[in-house]
PDB file of C-alpha atoms and ligand atoms in Angstrom:
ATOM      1  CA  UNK A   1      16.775  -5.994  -5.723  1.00 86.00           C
ATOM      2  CA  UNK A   2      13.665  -4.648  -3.930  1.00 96.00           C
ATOM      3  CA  UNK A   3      12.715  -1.298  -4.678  1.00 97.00           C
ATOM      4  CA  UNK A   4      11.971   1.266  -2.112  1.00 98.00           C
ATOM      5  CA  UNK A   5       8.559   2.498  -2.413  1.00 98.00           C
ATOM      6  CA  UNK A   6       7.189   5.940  -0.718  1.00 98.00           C
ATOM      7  CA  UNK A   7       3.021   5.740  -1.424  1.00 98.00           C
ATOM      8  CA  UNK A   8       0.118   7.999  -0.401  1.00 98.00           C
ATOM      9  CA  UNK A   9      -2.855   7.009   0.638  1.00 98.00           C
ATOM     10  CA  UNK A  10      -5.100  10.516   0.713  1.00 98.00           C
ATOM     11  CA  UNK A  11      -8.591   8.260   1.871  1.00 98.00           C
ATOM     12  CA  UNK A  12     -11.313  10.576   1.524  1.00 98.00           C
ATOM     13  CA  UNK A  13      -9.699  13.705   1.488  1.00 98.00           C
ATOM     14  CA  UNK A  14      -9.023  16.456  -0.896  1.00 98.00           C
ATOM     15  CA  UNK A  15     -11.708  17.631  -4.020  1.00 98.00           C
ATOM     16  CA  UNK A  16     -10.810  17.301  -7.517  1.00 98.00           C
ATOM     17  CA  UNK A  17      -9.820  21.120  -7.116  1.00 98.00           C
ATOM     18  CA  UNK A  18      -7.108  21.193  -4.918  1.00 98.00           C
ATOM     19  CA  UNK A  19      -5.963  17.574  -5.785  1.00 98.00           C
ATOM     20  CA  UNK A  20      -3.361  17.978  -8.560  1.00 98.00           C
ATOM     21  CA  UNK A  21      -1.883  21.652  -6.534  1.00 98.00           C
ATOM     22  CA  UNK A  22      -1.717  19.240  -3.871  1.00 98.00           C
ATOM     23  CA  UNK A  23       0.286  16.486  -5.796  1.00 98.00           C
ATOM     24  CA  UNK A  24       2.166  18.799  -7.840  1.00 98.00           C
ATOM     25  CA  UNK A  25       3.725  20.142  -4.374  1.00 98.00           C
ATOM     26  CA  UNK A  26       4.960  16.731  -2.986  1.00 98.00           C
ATOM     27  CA  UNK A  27       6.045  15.678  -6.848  1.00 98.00           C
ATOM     28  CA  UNK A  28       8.992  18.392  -6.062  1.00 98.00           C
ATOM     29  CA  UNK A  29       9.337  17.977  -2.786  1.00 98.00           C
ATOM     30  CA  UNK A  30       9.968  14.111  -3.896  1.00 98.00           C
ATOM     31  CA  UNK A  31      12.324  13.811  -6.237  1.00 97.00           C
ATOM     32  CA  UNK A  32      14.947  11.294  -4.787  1.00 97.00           C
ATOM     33  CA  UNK A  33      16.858   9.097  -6.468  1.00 97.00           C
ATOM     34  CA  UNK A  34      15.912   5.447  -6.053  1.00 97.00           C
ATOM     35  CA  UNK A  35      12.816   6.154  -4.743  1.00 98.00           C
ATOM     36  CA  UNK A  36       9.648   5.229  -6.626  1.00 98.00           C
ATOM     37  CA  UNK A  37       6.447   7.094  -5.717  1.00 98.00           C
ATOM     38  CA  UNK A  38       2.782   6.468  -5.690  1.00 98.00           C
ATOM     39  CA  UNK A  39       0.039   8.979  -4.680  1.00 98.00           C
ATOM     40  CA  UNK A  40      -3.315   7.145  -4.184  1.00 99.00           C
ATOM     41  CA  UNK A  41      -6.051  10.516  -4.078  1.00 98.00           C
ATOM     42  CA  UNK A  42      -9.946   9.441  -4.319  1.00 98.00           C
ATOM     43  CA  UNK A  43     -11.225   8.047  -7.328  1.00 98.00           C
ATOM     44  CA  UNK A  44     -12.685  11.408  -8.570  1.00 98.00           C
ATOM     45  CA  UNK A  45      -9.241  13.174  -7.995  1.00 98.00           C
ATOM     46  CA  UNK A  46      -7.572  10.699 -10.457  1.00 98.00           C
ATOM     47  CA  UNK A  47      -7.916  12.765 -13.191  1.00 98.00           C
ATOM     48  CA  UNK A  48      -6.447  16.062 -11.659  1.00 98.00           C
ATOM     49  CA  UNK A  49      -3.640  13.880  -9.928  1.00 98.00           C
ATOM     50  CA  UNK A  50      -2.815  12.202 -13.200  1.00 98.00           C
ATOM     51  CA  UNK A  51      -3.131  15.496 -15.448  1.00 98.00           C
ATOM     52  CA  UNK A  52      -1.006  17.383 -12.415  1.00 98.00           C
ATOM     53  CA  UNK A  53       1.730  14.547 -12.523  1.00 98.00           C
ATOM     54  CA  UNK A  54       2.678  14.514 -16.270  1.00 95.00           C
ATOM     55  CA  UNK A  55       6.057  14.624 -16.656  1.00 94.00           C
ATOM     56  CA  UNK A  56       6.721  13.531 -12.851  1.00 97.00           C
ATOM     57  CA  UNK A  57       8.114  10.295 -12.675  1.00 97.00           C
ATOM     58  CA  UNK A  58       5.016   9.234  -9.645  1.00 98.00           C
ATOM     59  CA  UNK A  59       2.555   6.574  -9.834  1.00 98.00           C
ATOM     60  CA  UNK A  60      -0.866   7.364  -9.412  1.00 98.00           C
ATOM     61  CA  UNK A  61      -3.044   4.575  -7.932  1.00 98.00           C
ATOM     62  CA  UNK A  62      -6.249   4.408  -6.558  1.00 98.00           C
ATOM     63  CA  UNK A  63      -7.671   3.381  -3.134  1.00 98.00           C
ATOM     64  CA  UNK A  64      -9.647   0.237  -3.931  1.00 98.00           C
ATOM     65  CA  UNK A  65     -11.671  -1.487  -7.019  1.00 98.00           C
ATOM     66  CA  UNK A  66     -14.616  -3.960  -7.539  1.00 98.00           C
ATOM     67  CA  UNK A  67     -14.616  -7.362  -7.442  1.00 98.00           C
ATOM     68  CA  UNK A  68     -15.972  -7.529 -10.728  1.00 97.00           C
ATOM     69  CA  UNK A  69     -14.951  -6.066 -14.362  1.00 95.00           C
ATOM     70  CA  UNK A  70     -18.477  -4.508 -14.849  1.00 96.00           C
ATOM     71  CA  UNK A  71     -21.884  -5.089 -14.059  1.00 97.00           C
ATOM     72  CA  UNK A  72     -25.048  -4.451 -11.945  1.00 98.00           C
ATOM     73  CA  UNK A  73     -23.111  -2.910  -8.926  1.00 98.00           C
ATOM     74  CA  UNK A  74     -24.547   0.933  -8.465  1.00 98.00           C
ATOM     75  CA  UNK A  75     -21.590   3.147  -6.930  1.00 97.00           C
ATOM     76  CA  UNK A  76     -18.767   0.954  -7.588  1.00 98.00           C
ATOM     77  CA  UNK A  77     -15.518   1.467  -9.792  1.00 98.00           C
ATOM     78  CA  UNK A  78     -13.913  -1.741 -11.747  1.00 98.00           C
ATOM     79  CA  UNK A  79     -10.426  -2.293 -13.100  1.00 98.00           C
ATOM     80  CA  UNK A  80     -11.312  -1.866 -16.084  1.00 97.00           C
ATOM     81  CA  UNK A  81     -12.104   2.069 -15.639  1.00 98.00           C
ATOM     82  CA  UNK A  82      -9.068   2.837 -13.775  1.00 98.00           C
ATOM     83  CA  UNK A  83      -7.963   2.629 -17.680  1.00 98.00           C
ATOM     84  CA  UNK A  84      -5.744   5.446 -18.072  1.00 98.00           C
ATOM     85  CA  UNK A  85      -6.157   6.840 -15.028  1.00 98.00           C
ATOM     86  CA  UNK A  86      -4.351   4.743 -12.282  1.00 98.00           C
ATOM     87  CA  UNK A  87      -1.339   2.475 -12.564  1.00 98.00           C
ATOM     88  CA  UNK A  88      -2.032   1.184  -8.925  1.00 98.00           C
ATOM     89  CA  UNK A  89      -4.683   0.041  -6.290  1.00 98.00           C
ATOM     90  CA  UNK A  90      -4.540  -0.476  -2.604  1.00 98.00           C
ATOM     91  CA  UNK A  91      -6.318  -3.786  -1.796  1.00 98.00           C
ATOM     92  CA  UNK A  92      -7.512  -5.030   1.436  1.00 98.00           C
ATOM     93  CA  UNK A  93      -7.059  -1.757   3.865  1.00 98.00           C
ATOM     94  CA  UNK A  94      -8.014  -1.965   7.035  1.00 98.00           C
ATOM     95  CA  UNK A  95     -10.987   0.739   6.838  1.00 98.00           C
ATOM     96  CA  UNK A  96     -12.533  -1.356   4.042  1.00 98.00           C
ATOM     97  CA  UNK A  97     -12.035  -4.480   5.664  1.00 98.00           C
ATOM     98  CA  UNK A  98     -13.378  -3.294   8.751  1.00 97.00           C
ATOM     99  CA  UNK A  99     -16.601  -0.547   7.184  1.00 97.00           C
ATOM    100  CA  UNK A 100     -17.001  -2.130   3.944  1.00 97.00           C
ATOM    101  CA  UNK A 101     -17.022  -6.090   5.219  1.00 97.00           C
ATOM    102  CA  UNK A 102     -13.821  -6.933   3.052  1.00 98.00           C
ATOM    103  CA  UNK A 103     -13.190 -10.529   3.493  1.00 98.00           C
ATOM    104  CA  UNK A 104      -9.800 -12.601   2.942  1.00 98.00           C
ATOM    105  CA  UNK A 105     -11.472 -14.171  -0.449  1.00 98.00           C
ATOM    106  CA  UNK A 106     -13.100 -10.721  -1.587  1.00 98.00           C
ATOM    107  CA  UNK A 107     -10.144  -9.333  -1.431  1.00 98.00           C
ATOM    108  CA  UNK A 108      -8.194 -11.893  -3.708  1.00 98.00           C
ATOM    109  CA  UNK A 109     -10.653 -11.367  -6.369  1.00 98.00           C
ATOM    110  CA  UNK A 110      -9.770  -7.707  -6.444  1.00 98.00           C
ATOM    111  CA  UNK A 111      -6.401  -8.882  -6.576  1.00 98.00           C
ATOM    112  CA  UNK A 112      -7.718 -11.034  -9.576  1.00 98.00           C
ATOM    113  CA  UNK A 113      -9.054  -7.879 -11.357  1.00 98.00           C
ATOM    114  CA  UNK A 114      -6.074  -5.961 -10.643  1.00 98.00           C
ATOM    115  CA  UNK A 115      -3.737  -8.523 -12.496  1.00 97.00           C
ATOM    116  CA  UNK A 116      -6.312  -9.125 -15.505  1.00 95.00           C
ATOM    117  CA  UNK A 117      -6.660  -4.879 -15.675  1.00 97.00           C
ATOM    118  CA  UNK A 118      -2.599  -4.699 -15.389  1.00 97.00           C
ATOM    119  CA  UNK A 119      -2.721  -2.569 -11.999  1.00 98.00           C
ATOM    120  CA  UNK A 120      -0.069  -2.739  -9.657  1.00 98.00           C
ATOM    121  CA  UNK A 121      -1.723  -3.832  -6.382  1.00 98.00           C
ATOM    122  CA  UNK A 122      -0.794  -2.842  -2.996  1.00 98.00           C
ATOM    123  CA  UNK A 123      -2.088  -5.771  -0.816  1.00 98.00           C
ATOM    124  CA  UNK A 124      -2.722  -4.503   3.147  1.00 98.00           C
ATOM    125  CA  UNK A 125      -2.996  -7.040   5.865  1.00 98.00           C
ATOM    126  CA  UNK A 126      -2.465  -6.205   9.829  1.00 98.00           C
ATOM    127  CA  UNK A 127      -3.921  -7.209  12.954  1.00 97.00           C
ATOM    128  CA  UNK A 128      -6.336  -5.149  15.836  1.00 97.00           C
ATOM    129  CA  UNK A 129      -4.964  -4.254  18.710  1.00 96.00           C
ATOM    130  CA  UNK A 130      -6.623  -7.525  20.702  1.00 96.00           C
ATOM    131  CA  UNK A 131      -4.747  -9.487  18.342  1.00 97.00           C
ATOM    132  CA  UNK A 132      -1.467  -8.098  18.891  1.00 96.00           C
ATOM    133  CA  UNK A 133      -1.885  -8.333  22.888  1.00 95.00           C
ATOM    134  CA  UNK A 134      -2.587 -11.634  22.445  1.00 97.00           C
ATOM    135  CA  UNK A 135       0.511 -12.311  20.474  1.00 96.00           C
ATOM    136  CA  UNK A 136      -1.743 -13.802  17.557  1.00 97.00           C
ATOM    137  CA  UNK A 137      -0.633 -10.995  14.651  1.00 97.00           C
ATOM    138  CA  UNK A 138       1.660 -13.924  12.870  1.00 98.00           C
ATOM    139  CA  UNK A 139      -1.347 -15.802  12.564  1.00 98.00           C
ATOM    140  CA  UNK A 140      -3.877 -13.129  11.693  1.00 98.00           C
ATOM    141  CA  UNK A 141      -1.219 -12.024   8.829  1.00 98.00           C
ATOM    142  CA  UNK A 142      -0.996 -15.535   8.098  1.00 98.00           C
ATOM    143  CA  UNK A 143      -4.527 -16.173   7.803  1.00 98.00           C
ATOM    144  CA  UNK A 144      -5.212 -12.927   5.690  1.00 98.00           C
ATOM    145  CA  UNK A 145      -2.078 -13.912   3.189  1.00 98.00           C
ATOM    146  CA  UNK A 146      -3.520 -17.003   2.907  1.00 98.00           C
ATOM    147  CA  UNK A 147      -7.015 -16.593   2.479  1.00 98.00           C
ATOM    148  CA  UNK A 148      -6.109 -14.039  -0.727  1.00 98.00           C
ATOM    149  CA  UNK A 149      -3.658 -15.565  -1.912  1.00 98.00           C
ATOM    150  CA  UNK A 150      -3.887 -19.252  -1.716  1.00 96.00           C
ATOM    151  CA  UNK A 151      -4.457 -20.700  -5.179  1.00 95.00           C
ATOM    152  CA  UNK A 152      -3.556 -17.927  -7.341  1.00 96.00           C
ATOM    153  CA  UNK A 153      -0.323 -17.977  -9.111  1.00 95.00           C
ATOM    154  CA  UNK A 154       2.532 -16.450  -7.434  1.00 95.00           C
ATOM    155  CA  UNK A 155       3.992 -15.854 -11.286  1.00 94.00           C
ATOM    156  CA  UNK A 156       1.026 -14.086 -12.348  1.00 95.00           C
ATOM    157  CA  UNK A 157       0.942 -11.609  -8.881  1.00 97.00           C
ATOM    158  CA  UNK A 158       4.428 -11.219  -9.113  1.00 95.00           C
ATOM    159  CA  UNK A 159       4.511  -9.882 -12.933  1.00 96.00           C
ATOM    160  CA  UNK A 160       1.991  -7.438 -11.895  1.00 97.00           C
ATOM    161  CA  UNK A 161       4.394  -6.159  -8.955  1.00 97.00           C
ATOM    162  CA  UNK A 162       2.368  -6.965  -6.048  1.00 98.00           C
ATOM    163  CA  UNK A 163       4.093  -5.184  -2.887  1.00 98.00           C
ATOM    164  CA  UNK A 164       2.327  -6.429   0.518  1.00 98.00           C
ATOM    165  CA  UNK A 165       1.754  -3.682   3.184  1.00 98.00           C
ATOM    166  CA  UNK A 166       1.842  -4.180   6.597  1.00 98.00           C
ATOM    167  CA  UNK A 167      -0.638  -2.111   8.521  1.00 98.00           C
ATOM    168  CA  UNK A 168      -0.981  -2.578  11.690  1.00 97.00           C
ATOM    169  CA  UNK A 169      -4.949  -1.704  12.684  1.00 96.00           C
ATOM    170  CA  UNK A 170      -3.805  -0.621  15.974  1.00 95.00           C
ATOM    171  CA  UNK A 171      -1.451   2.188  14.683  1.00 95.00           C
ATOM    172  CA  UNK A 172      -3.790   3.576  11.995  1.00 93.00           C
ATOM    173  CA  UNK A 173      -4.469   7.191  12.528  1.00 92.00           C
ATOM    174  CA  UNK A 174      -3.566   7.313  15.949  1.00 93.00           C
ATOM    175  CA  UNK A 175      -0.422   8.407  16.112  1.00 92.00           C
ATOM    176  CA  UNK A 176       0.949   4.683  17.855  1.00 92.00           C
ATOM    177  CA  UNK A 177       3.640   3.414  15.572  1.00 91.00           C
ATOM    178  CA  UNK A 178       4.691  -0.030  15.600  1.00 92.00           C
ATOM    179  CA  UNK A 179       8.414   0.197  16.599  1.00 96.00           C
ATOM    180  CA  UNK A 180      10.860  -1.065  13.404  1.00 98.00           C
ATOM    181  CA  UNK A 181      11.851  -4.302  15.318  1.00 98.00           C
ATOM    182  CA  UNK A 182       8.172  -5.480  14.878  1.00 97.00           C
ATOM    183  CA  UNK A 183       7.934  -4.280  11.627  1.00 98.00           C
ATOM    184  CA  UNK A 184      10.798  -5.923  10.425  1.00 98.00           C
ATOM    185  CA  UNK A 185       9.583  -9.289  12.455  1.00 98.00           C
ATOM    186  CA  UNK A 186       6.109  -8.949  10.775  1.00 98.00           C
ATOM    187  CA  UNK A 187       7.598  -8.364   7.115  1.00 98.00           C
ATOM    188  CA  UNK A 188       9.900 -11.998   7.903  1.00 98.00           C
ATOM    189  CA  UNK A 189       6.417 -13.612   9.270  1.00 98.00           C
ATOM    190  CA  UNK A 190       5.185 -12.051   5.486  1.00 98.00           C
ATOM    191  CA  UNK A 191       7.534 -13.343   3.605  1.00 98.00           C
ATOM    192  CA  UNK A 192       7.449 -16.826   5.481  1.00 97.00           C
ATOM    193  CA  UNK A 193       3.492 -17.028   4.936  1.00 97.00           C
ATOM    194  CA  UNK A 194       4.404 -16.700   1.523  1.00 97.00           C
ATOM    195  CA  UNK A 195       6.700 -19.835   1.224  1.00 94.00           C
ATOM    196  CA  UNK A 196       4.014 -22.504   1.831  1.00 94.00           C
ATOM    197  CA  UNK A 197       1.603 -20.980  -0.710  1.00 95.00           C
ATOM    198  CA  UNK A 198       4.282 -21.976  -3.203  1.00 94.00           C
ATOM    199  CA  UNK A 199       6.313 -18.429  -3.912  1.00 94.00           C
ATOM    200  CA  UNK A 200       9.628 -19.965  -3.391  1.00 90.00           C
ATOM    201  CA  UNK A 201      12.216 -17.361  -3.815  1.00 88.00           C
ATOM    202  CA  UNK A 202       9.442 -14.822  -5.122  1.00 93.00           C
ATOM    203  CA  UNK A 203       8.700 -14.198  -1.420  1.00 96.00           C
ATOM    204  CA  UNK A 204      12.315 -12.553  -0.993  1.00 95.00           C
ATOM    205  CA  UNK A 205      11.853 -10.690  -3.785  1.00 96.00           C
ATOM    206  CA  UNK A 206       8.272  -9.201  -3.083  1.00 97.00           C
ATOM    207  CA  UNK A 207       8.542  -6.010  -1.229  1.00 98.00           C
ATOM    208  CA  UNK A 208       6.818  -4.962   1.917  1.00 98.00           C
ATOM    209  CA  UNK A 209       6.037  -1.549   3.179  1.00 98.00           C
ATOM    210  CA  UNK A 210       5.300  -0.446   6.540  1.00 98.00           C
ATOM    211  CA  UNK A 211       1.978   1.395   7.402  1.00 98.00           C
ATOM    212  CA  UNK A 212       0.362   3.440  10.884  1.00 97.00           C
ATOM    213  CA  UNK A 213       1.621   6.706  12.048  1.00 96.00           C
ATOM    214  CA  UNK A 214       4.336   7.005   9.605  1.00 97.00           C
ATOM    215  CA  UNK A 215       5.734  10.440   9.681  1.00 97.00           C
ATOM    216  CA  UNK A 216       9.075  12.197   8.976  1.00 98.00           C
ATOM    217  CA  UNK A 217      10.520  11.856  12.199  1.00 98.00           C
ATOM    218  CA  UNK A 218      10.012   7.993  12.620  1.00 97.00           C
ATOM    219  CA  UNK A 219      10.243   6.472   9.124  1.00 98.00           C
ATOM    220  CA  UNK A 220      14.231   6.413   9.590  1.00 98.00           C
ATOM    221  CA  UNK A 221      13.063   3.676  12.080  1.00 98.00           C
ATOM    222  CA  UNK A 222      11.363   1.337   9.375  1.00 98.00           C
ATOM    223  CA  UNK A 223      13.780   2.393   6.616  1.00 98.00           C
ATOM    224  CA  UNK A 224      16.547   1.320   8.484  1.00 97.00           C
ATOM    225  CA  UNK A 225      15.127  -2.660   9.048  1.00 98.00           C
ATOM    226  CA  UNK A 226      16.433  -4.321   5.398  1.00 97.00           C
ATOM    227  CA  UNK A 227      13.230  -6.147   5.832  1.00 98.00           C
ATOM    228  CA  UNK A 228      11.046  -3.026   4.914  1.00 98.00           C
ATOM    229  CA  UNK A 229      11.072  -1.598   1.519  1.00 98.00           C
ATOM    230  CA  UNK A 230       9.084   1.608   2.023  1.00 98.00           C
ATOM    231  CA  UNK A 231       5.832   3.248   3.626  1.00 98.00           C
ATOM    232  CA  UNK A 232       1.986   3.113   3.056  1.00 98.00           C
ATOM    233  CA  UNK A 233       1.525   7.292   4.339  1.00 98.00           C
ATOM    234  CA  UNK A 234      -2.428   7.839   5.373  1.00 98.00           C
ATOM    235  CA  UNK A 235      -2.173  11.249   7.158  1.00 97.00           C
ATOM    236  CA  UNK A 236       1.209  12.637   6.559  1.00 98.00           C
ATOM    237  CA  UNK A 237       0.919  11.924   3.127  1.00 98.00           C
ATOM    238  CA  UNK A 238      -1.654  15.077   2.900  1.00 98.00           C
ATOM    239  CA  UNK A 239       1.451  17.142   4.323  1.00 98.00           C
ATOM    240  CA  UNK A 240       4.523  18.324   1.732  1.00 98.00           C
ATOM    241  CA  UNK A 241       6.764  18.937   4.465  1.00 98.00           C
ATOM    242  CA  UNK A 242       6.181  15.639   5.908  1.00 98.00           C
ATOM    243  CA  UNK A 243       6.385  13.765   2.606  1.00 98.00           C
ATOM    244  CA  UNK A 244       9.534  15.803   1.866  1.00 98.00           C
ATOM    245  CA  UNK A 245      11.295  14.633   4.944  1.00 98.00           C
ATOM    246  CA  UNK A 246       9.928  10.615   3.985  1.00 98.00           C
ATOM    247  CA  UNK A 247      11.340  11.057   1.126  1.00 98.00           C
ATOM    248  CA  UNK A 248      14.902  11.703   1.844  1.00 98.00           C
ATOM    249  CA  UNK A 249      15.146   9.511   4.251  1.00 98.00           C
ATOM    250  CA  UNK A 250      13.928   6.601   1.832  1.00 98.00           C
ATOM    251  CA  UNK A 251      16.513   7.973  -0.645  1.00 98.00           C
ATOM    252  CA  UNK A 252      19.240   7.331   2.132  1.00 98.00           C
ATOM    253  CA  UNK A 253      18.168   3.949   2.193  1.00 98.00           C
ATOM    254  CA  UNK A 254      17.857   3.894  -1.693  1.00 98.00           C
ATOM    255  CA  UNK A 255      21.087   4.925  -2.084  1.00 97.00           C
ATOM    256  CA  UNK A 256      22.348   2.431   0.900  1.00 97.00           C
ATOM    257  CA  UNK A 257      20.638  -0.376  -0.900  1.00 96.00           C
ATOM    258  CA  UNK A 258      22.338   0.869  -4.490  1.00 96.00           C
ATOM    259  CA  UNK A 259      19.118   1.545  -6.073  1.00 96.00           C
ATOM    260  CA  UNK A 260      19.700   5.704  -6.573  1.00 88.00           C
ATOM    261  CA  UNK A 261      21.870   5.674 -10.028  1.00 78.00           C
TER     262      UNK A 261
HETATM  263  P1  LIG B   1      -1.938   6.898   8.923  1.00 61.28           P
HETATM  264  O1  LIG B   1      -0.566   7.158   8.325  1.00 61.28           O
HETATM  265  O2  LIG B   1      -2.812   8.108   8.938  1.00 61.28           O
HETATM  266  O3  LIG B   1      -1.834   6.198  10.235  1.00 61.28           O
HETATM  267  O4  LIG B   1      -2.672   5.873   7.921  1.00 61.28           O
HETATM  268  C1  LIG B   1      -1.994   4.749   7.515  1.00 61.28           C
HETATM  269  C2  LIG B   1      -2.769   4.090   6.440  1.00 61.28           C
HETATM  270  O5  LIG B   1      -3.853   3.574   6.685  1.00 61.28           O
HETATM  271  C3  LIG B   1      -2.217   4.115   5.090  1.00 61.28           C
HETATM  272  O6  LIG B   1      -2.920   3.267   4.247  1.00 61.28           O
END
């Protein structure tokens, strides 16, 4: 059984002072059976997220890593540091991907240090807006699946609890949601990209979240496609009313799905 999966992605917003007040408030504002929870602050917030979340059953995960385990790279974070700070990474957004030159292949190697550090990762793949009026986003998701993914061992990614997130680039910030119905189609053209790379039955099993312009008022939309297993939350996720409301309606579908015990 899939689980359903609520997670935050806070970008580069909040301070390391208001962080943990911040998680603290959507912790309780959270608590739903069935529902497991991630909050992804900055990388400098970790510690006041983490500290702030004791006793909380939420994961705290952090927004990207390095390629490599350490060396000669000025500014950057590895796995390997996230060490008892972070339980999860995002991989592959969109804004790093598209500010930070994030390639198909870069991005599997992060997936490689993610599995070797025992993170959780969050893989993100979605198509631009050109893409999607050209009816190509199969075959953009496709092509990003593949080019992470191909030749690295579905066991070993799905040990570490890889959950795929669908992100359309299109509805990212701006408040243009896909609609469920091609949510749910993209998470089946996930899943089927999977197949051929030689996940077999894993592919069923590997959850995928929904991500752009998820708020409240339309998540009952995604939740409600047994395809999609939960939401990536960039904006909302800074709001506890709006991360209250997400959250019982994922722990309708929990409950639906008989995960809430
Ligand atoms: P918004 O919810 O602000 O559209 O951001 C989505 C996202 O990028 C989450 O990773």
């Amino acid at each position: 059984m899939r689980p359903i999966v609520i997670a935050a992605n806070w970008k580069m917003n909040t301070t390391p002072a208001d962080a943990g007040e911040l998680a603290r408030t959507i912790a309780s504002r959270t608590r739903v059976p069935g529902v497991t929870r991630v909050i992804c602050p900055p990388y400098v917030s970790l510690a006041a997220v983490r500290d702030a979340l004791s006793g909380e059953d939420v994961g705290v995960g952090a927004q990207n890593i390095h390629h490599e385990l350490a060396g000669a790279f000025t500014g950057e974070i590895s796995a390997l540091m996230l060490d008892g700070l972070a339980t999860w990474v995002i991989l592959g957004h969109s804004e790093r991907r598209a500010y930070f030159n994030e390639t198909d292949s870069l991005v599997g190697r992060k997936l490689d240090r993610a599995v070797d550090a025992g993170l959780r990762p969050i893989l993100c793949v979605g198509e631009v807006l050109a893409d999607r009026e050209s009816g190509r986003q199969t075959g953009i998701v496709d092509s990003q699946l593949r080019g992470a993914l191909e030749g690295r061992d579905p066991v070993a990614l799905a040990a570490a609890g890889l959950v795929i997130a669908y992100e359309p680039v299109w509805a990212i910030g701006t408040g243009r949601n896909a609609s469920g119905a091609d949510a749910a189609a993209m998470a089946d053209a996930i899943r089927a990209a999977l197949r051929p790379l030689g996940w077999g039955g894993t592919a069923e099993a590997t959850p995928v979240l929904y991500g752009g312009s998820v708020t409240s008022t339309n998540i009952g939309d995604f939740l409600g496609e047994p395809a999609i297993d939960g939401a990536l939350i960039g904006g909302a996720s800074l709001k506890p009313d709006e991360m209250a409301g997400i959250a019982a309606r994922a722990g309708l579908t929990a409950a639906a799905r008989g995960l809430a015990t």
